[in-house]
C-alpha cells in the first residue's frame, strides 16, 4: 500500500537541511531503486521553484510500504527527523487515483 509521509520543518530549518540533505536523499533513492517511490520533494516557503534563503516548510514523500507501521518506522529513522529539521512527521495511508 502507498503511504504519504509529510514532514513539517522547524522554523529557519534551511541550514540544518543543507547539512544533512545528502543522507536524507540517499534513503529516498533506495526507495526509488527498489521501485517503491512514487514521488518526493520539499514544500518551498515561497511560491517559486527556488525560494533562496526563505528555504522550505516541509517535505512530502509518497512511497509503497508493507504496512503503516513499516512506513512510520522508516519515517522516524529519517536523518531530517534525527537531526531536528522536522518538527513533526505525519504518516497516512494514500490511495493514488491519478495518474
Coordinates of N, CA and C in Angstrom, one line a residue, residues 57-94:
X57 N 9.3 24.6 4.0 CA 8.5 24.4 5.2 C 8.2 23.0 5.6
X58 N 8.7 22.1 4.7 CA 8.5 20.7 5.0 C 8.7 19.9 3.7
X59 N 8.3 18.6 3.7 CA 8.5 17.7 2.6 C 7.4 16.7 2.5
X60 N 7.2 16.1 1.3 CA 6.3 15.1 1.0 C 7.0 13.9 0.4
X61 N 6.7 12.7 0.9 CA 7.2 11.5 0.2 C 6.0 10.6 0.1
X62 N 5.8 10.1 -1.1 CA 4.7 9.1 -1.3 C 5.4 7.8 -1.8
X63 N 5.3 6.8 -1.0 CA 6.0 5.5 -1.3 C 5.2 4.3 -0.8
X64 N 5.6 3.2 -1.4 CA 5.0 1.9 -1.0 C 5.7 1.3 0.2
X65 N 5.0 0.8 1.2 CA 5.5 0.1 2.3 C 4.5 -1.1 2.6
X66 N 5.0 -2.0 3.3 CA 4.2 -3.2 3.6 C 3.1 -2.9 4.6
X67 N 3.2 -1.9 5.4 CA 2.2 -1.6 6.4 C 2.4 -0.1 6.9
X68 N 1.4 0.4 7.6 CA 1.5 1.7 8.2 C 2.6 1.7 9.2
X69 N 2.8 0.7 10.0 CA 3.9 0.6 10.9 C 5.2 0.7 10.3
X70 N 5.4 0.0 9.2 CA 6.7 0.0 8.4 C 6.9 1.4 7.9
X71 N 5.9 2.1 7.4 CA 6.1 3.4 6.9 C 6.5 4.4 8.0
X72 N 5.8 4.2 9.2 CA 6.2 5.1 10.3 C 7.6 4.8 10.8
X73 N 8.0 3.6 10.9 CA 9.4 3.3 11.3 C 10.4 3.9 10.3
X74 N 10.1 3.8 9.0 CA 11.0 4.3 8.0 C 11.1 5.8 8.2
X75 N 9.9 6.5 8.4 CA 9.9 7.9 8.5 C 10.6 8.4 9.8
X76 N 10.5 7.7 10.9 CA 11.1 8.1 12.1 C 12.6 8.0 12.1
X77 N 13.2 7.1 11.2 CA 14.6 6.9 11.1 C 15.2 7.9 10.1
X78 N 14.5 8.8 9.5 CA 15.0 9.8 8.5 C 16.0 10.7 9.2
X79 N 17.1 11.0 8.5 CA 18.0 12.0 9.1 C 17.4 13.4 9.4
X80 N 16.4 13.8 8.7 CA 15.8 15.1 9.0 C 15.0 15.0 10.3
X81 N 14.5 13.8 10.7 CA 13.9 13.6 12.0 C 15.0 13.6 13.1
X82 N 16.0 12.8 12.8 CA 17.0 12.6 13.8 C 17.8 13.9 14.1
X83 N 18.0 14.8 13.2 CA 18.7 16.0 13.4 C 17.9 17.2 13.7
X84 N 16.6 17.0 13.8 CA 15.7 18.1 14.2 C 15.3 19.1 13.1
X85 N 15.4 18.7 11.8 CA 14.9 19.5 10.7 C 13.4 19.5 10.8
X86 N 12.8 18.3 11.0 CA 11.4 18.2 11.1 C 10.9 18.4 12.5
X87 N 9.9 19.3 12.7 CA 9.3 19.4 14.0 C 8.3 18.3 14.2
X88 N 7.7 17.9 13.1 CA 6.6 16.9 13.2 C 6.6 16.1 11.9
X89 N 6.3 14.8 12.0 CA 6.1 13.9 10.8 C 4.7 13.2 10.9
X90 N 4.0 13.3 9.9 CA 2.7 12.6 9.8 C 2.8 11.5 8.7
X91 N 2.3 10.3 9.0 CA 2.3 9.3 8.0 C 0.8 8.8 7.9
X92 N 0.4 8.8 6.6 CA -1.0 8.5 6.3 C -1.1 7.5 5.2
X93 N -2.0 6.5 5.2 CA -2.3 5.7 4.0 C -2.7 6.7 2.9
X94 N -2.3 6.3 1.7 CA -2.6 7.1 0.5 C -3.1 6.3 -0.6

